[in-house]
Coordinates of C-alpha atoms in Angstrom, one line a residue:
M1 CA -72.4 72.0 -93.5
S2 CA -72.6 68.5 -92.2
I3 CA -75.8 67.0 -90.9
S4 CA -75.8 64.2 -88.4
T5 CA -77.9 61.2 -89.5
A6 CA -77.9 59.6 -86.1
S7 CA -81.4 59.5 -84.6
P8 CA -81.7 60.7 -81.0
R9 CA -82.4 58.0 -78.3
T10 CA -85.9 58.4 -77.0
P11 CA -87.2 57.4 -73.6
S12 CA -89.2 54.6 -75.3
A13 CA -85.9 53.2 -76.6
H14 CA -84.6 52.8 -73.1
K15 CA -87.7 51.0 -72.1
A16 CA -87.3 48.7 -75.1
G17 CA -84.1 47.4 -73.8
G18 CA -81.4 50.0 -74.4
A19 CA -79.1 50.7 -71.6
P20 CA -79.4 54.0 -69.8
P21 CA -76.7 56.6 -70.7
G22 CA -75.0 56.2 -67.3
R23 CA -74.9 52.4 -67.5
R24 CA -73.8 51.8 -71.0
K25 CA -71.4 48.9 -71.1
T26 CA -67.9 49.6 -72.5
L27 CA -67.3 47.7 -75.6
R28 CA -64.3 45.4 -75.2
H29 CA -62.0 44.9 -78.1
G30 CA -59.4 42.1 -78.3
P31 CA -59.0 38.4 -78.7
S32 CA -61.8 36.1 -77.5
A33 CA -61.6 34.6 -74.0
W34 CA -61.9 31.2 -75.7
L35 CA -58.3 31.5 -76.8
T36 CA -57.3 30.9 -73.2
A37 CA -59.0 27.5 -73.1
P38 CA -55.9 25.5 -74.2
A39 CA -53.8 27.1 -71.5
L40 CA -56.5 26.6 -68.9
V41 CA -56.8 22.9 -69.8
F42 CA -53.0 22.5 -69.5
F43 CA -53.1 24.4 -66.2
F44 CA -55.8 22.1 -64.8
L45 CA -54.1 18.9 -66.0
F46 CA -50.6 19.8 -64.8
A47 CA -51.1 22.1 -61.8
V48 CA -54.6 21.9 -60.3
L49 CA -55.1 18.1 -60.7
P50 CA -51.7 17.1 -59.2
L51 CA -52.2 19.6 -56.4
G52 CA -55.5 18.0 -55.6
G53 CA -53.9 14.6 -55.6
V54 CA -51.3 15.8 -53.1
F55 CA -54.0 17.2 -50.9
V56 CA -55.9 13.9 -50.9
L57 CA -52.6 11.9 -50.3
S58 CA -51.9 14.1 -47.2
F59 CA -54.8 12.2 -45.5
M60 CA -53.3 8.8 -46.4
H61 CA -50.6 6.4 -45.2
W62 CA -48.3 5.4 -48.0
D63 CA -44.6 4.4 -48.1
G64 CA -44.4 4.9 -51.9
I65 CA -44.7 1.2 -52.8
G66 CA -47.3 -0.6 -50.7
Q67 CA -51.0 -0.2 -50.2
I68 CA -52.5 3.2 -49.6
T69 CA -54.6 3.4 -46.4
W70 CA -56.7 6.1 -44.8
A71 CA -54.9 8.0 -42.1
G72 CA -57.3 10.8 -41.3
F73 CA -55.6 13.9 -39.8
A74 CA -52.7 11.8 -38.4
N75 CA -50.2 13.2 -41.0
W76 CA -51.3 16.7 -40.4
A77 CA -51.1 16.4 -36.6
S78 CA -47.6 14.8 -37.0
V79 CA -46.4 17.5 -39.3
L80 CA -47.9 20.5 -37.5
T81 CA -46.6 19.4 -34.0
D82 CA -43.1 18.5 -35.3
P83 CA -40.6 21.3 -34.3
L84 CA -38.6 20.6 -37.4
T85 CA -41.5 21.9 -39.5
G86 CA -41.5 25.3 -37.8
N87 CA -37.7 25.4 -38.1
S88 CA -37.8 24.7 -41.8
L89 CA -40.6 27.3 -42.3
W90 CA -38.4 29.9 -40.5
I91 CA -35.3 29.0 -42.5
T92 CA -37.4 29.2 -45.7
L93 CA -38.6 32.7 -44.7
K94 CA -35.1 33.8 -43.9
V95 CA -33.8 32.5 -47.3
I96 CA -36.6 34.4 -49.1
L97 CA -36.0 37.7 -47.4
L98 CA -32.3 37.6 -47.5
S99 CA -32.2 36.3 -51.0
C100 CA -34.6 39.0 -52.3
A101 CA -32.5 41.6 -50.4
V102 CA -29.5 40.6 -52.4
Q103 CA -31.1 39.8 -55.8
I104 CA -33.5 42.7 -56.2
P105 CA -30.9 45.6 -56.1
V106 CA -28.3 43.7 -58.1
S107 CA -30.8 42.6 -60.7
L108 CA -32.3 46.0 -61.0
L109 CA -29.0 47.9 -61.4
L110 CA -27.5 45.4 -63.9
G111 CA -30.8 45.1 -65.8
V112 CA -30.9 48.8 -66.3
F113 CA -27.2 48.9 -67.1
T114 CA -27.4 46.2 -69.8
A115 CA -30.5 47.8 -71.3
G116 CA -28.2 50.5 -72.9
Q117 CA -27.4 50.3 -76.6
Q118 CA -23.6 50.5 -76.2
R119 CA -21.6 47.5 -77.5
Y120 CA -19.5 47.0 -74.4
R121 CA -22.7 46.7 -72.3
A122 CA -23.8 43.9 -74.6
V123 CA -20.5 42.1 -74.1
L124 CA -20.8 42.4 -70.3
A125 CA -24.4 41.2 -70.5
V126 CA -23.2 38.0 -72.1
L127 CA -20.8 37.5 -69.2
Y128 CA -23.5 38.2 -66.6
F129 CA -25.8 35.6 -68.2
I130 CA -23.3 32.7 -68.0
P131 CA -24.6 31.3 -64.6
L132 CA -28.0 31.0 -66.3
L133 CA -26.6 28.3 -68.5
L134 CA -25.4 26.1 -65.6
S135 CA -27.7 23.6 -63.9
N136 CA -28.3 23.9 -60.1
A137 CA -26.4 20.6 -59.5
A138 CA -23.4 21.8 -61.4
V139 CA -23.4 25.1 -59.6
A140 CA -23.6 23.3 -56.2
I141 CA -20.7 20.9 -57.0
M142 CA -18.6 23.8 -58.3
F143 CA -19.0 25.9 -55.1
M144 CA -18.5 22.7 -52.9
A145 CA -15.1 22.4 -54.5
L146 CA -14.3 26.1 -54.2
L147 CA -15.3 26.2 -50.6
D148 CA -13.6 23.0 -49.5
P149 CA -11.3 24.1 -46.5
N150 CA -8.5 21.7 -47.6
F151 CA -8.5 21.7 -51.4
G152 CA -10.6 24.7 -52.4
M153 CA -9.7 28.4 -53.0
S154 CA -8.3 28.7 -49.5
A155 CA -5.5 26.3 -50.5
A156 CA -4.7 28.4 -53.5
I157 CA -5.1 31.8 -51.9
P158 CA -3.6 31.9 -48.4
I159 CA -5.9 34.5 -46.9
P160 CA -7.1 33.7 -43.3
L161 CA -10.6 34.9 -44.1
L162 CA -11.0 32.3 -46.8
S163 CA -9.7 29.5 -44.6
Q164 CA -13.0 28.6 -42.9
D165 CA -15.3 25.7 -43.0
W166 CA -18.0 27.5 -45.0
L167 CA -20.3 24.6 -45.3
G168 CA -19.6 23.0 -42.0
N169 CA -20.2 26.0 -39.8
P170 CA -24.0 26.5 -39.0
D171 CA -23.5 30.3 -38.8
L172 CA -21.9 30.4 -42.3
A173 CA -23.7 27.7 -44.2
L174 CA -27.0 29.6 -44.6
G175 CA -25.1 32.7 -45.9
V176 CA -23.3 30.5 -48.4
V177 CA -26.6 29.0 -49.6
I178 CA -28.1 32.5 -50.0
F179 CA -25.0 33.7 -51.9
V180 CA -25.0 30.7 -54.3
L181 CA -28.8 31.0 -54.9
S182 CA -28.4 34.6 -55.7
W183 CA -25.4 34.1 -57.9
S184 CA -27.2 31.4 -59.8
H185 CA -30.6 33.2 -60.4
I186 CA -29.7 36.9 -60.6
P187 CA -29.1 36.5 -64.4
F188 CA -32.7 35.6 -65.1
H189 CA -34.0 38.6 -63.2
I190 CA -31.4 40.8 -65.0
L191 CA -33.2 39.7 -68.2
V192 CA -36.6 40.7 -66.8
Y193 CA -35.4 44.2 -65.7
Q194 CA -33.5 44.6 -69.0
G195 CA -36.7 44.0 -71.0
G196 CA -38.7 46.4 -68.7
A197 CA -36.1 49.2 -69.0
R198 CA -36.0 49.0 -72.8
Q199 CA -39.8 49.6 -72.9
I200 CA -39.5 53.0 -71.1
P201 CA -40.2 55.7 -73.7
A202 CA -37.1 57.6 -74.6
S203 CA -39.1 60.8 -74.7
L204 CA -39.3 60.8 -70.9
Y205 CA -35.5 60.9 -70.6
E206 CA -35.2 63.6 -73.4
A207 CA -37.7 65.8 -71.5
A208 CA -35.8 65.2 -68.2
Q209 CA -32.5 66.2 -69.9
I210 CA -34.1 69.4 -71.2
D211 CA -35.2 70.2 -67.7
G212 CA -31.6 69.6 -66.5
A213 CA -32.1 66.4 -64.5
S214 CA -29.0 64.4 -63.8
K215 CA -28.6 60.7 -64.5
V216 CA -29.3 59.8 -60.8
Q217 CA -32.4 62.0 -60.8
Q218 CA -33.6 60.4 -64.0
F219 CA -33.1 56.9 -62.4
F220 CA -35.2 57.7 -59.3
A221 CA -37.8 59.9 -61.1
I222 CA -38.3 57.9 -64.3
T223 CA -36.7 54.5 -64.3
L224 CA -37.8 53.2 -60.9
P225 CA -41.5 54.4 -61.3
Q226 CA -41.7 53.0 -64.8
L227 CA -40.3 49.6 -63.6
K228 CA -42.9 49.3 -60.9
Y229 CA -44.8 46.4 -62.6
T230 CA -41.5 44.8 -63.7
F231 CA -40.5 44.9 -60.0
I232 CA -43.7 43.2 -58.9
T233 CA -43.3 40.5 -61.6
S234 CA -39.6 39.8 -60.9
T235 CA -40.1 39.8 -57.1
T236 CA -43.1 37.4 -57.4
L237 CA -41.0 35.0 -59.5
M238 CA -38.1 35.4 -57.0
V239 CA -40.2 34.6 -54.0
V240 CA -42.1 31.7 -55.5
G241 CA -38.9 30.3 -57.0
T242 CA -37.1 30.5 -53.7
L243 CA -39.8 28.3 -52.2
T244 CA -39.0 25.6 -54.7
Y245 CA -35.2 25.7 -54.4
F246 CA -34.4 22.2 -53.4
D247 CA -31.8 20.5 -55.7
L248 CA -29.1 23.1 -55.2
I249 CA -29.4 23.1 -51.4
F250 CA -29.6 19.3 -51.4
V251 CA -26.4 18.9 -53.3
L252 CA -24.6 21.8 -51.5
T253 CA -25.4 21.1 -47.9
G254 CA -28.0 18.3 -47.7
G255 CA -29.9 20.6 -45.2
G256 CA -27.0 20.7 -42.8
P257 CA -25.0 21.2 -40.8
G258 CA -27.7 19.9 -38.4
N259 CA -30.8 21.5 -39.8
A260 CA -29.2 24.9 -40.5
T261 CA -30.2 25.0 -44.2
S262 CA -33.2 22.6 -44.1
V263 CA -35.7 24.6 -46.1
L264 CA -39.3 23.4 -46.3
A265 CA -38.9 22.0 -49.9
L266 CA -35.9 20.0 -48.9
R267 CA -37.6 18.7 -45.7
M268 CA -40.6 17.6 -47.9
Y269 CA -38.2 15.6 -50.1
L270 CA -36.4 14.0 -47.2
E271 CA -39.7 13.1 -45.5
G272 CA -41.1 11.4 -48.6
F273 CA -38.1 9.7 -50.2
R274 CA -35.8 9.0 -47.2
G275 CA -38.4 8.6 -44.6
N276 CA -40.8 6.7 -47.0
D277 CA -43.7 8.7 -45.6
M278 CA -45.5 10.2 -48.6
G279 CA -48.5 11.3 -46.5
A280 CA -46.4 13.6 -44.3
A281 CA -44.5 14.8 -47.3
S282 CA -47.8 15.6 -49.1
A283 CA -48.9 17.6 -46.0
L284 CA -45.7 19.6 -46.2
G285 CA -46.3 20.1 -49.9
V286 CA -49.7 21.5 -49.3
I287 CA -48.3 23.9 -46.6
L288 CA -45.6 24.9 -49.1
A289 CA -48.2 25.6 -51.8
V290 CA -50.4 27.6 -49.5
F291 CA -47.4 29.6 -48.2
G292 CA -46.3 30.4 -51.8
L293 CA -49.8 31.3 -52.9
A294 CA -50.3 33.7 -50.0
L295 CA -47.0 35.4 -50.7
A296 CA -47.7 35.7 -54.4
L297 CA -51.2 37.2 -53.7
L298 CA -49.7 39.6 -51.3
L299 CA -47.2 40.8 -53.9
Q300 CA -49.9 41.1 -56.5
R301 CA -52.0 43.2 -54.1
L302 CA -49.1 45.5 -53.5
G303 CA -48.9 46.0 -57.2
G304 CA -52.2 47.8 -57.2
K305 CA -55.5 47.2 -59.1
N306 CA -54.3 48.6 -62.4
R307 CA -51.2 46.4 -62.7
Q308 CA -52.6 44.9 -65.9
A309 CA -52.8 48.3 -67.6
S310 CA -50.2 49.0 -70.3
Q311 CA -47.6 51.8 -69.7
M312 CA -46.9 52.2 -73.3
E313 CA -48.4 55.1 -75.2
G314 CA -51.2 54.0 -77.5
A315 CA -51.1 50.4 -76.3

């Protein structure tokens, strides 16, 4: 017979400072919060501090070389009343939505497919990841050559559908930009989904097989719910990354024809380094940062309050 040696908590003990039974604090185990200090310092130096500088510069006149002078709200008034700003913001939103509509299903399906242990899937995964090894400038130059109406693939393959001015037609140029962006960045999100799919416990699929569930039923009943947080993470990276796509579009179309592919990041560059107006470019940069932060927070809210909780058993 075992006898407990723990002394019962008396009312006097609560008065002496002990927490009431209903308000006892949960002991937290894990690494100290001080371990995040180096990361926070780097984040402050390389993210918060430059962003603060850009915000201050948005109230200044500066051509990039001469003296910086106070401008007040002139840059903001100029940017917010310029119809090109609204046009760039609308094009950016269209690129985000259409790019996500292409990238999410392709990345999800290929990520789940390459998560299998079969050898041929590993070989295919290597082929899928090849675009990830190419720089955005190289990808843009390659597609410019392929889509050239005189010397590109239309000259080698005489199909009327291919014989179009893909980058010179405003109705086609934005679609080409979205296709090239998706082609270039889908491999990264395949990796994200592949890692998430490999963390799903095999016992869930074994139980589903015993119950007679088909592969399609397992995908919708197990794989998709288990990849919820992977979906949120990948989509957040996809949306925020789309806001910063600049070099590929700059090389591919230069924002044209007209302003058909002039996204906000590209307009910020052109305003600052071609228009020599760093104040207006900084104001556009602040708008871009706020827009991206709002979208990221919205996606994190959609992920739910328990998104940080582990899905693994015992973790």
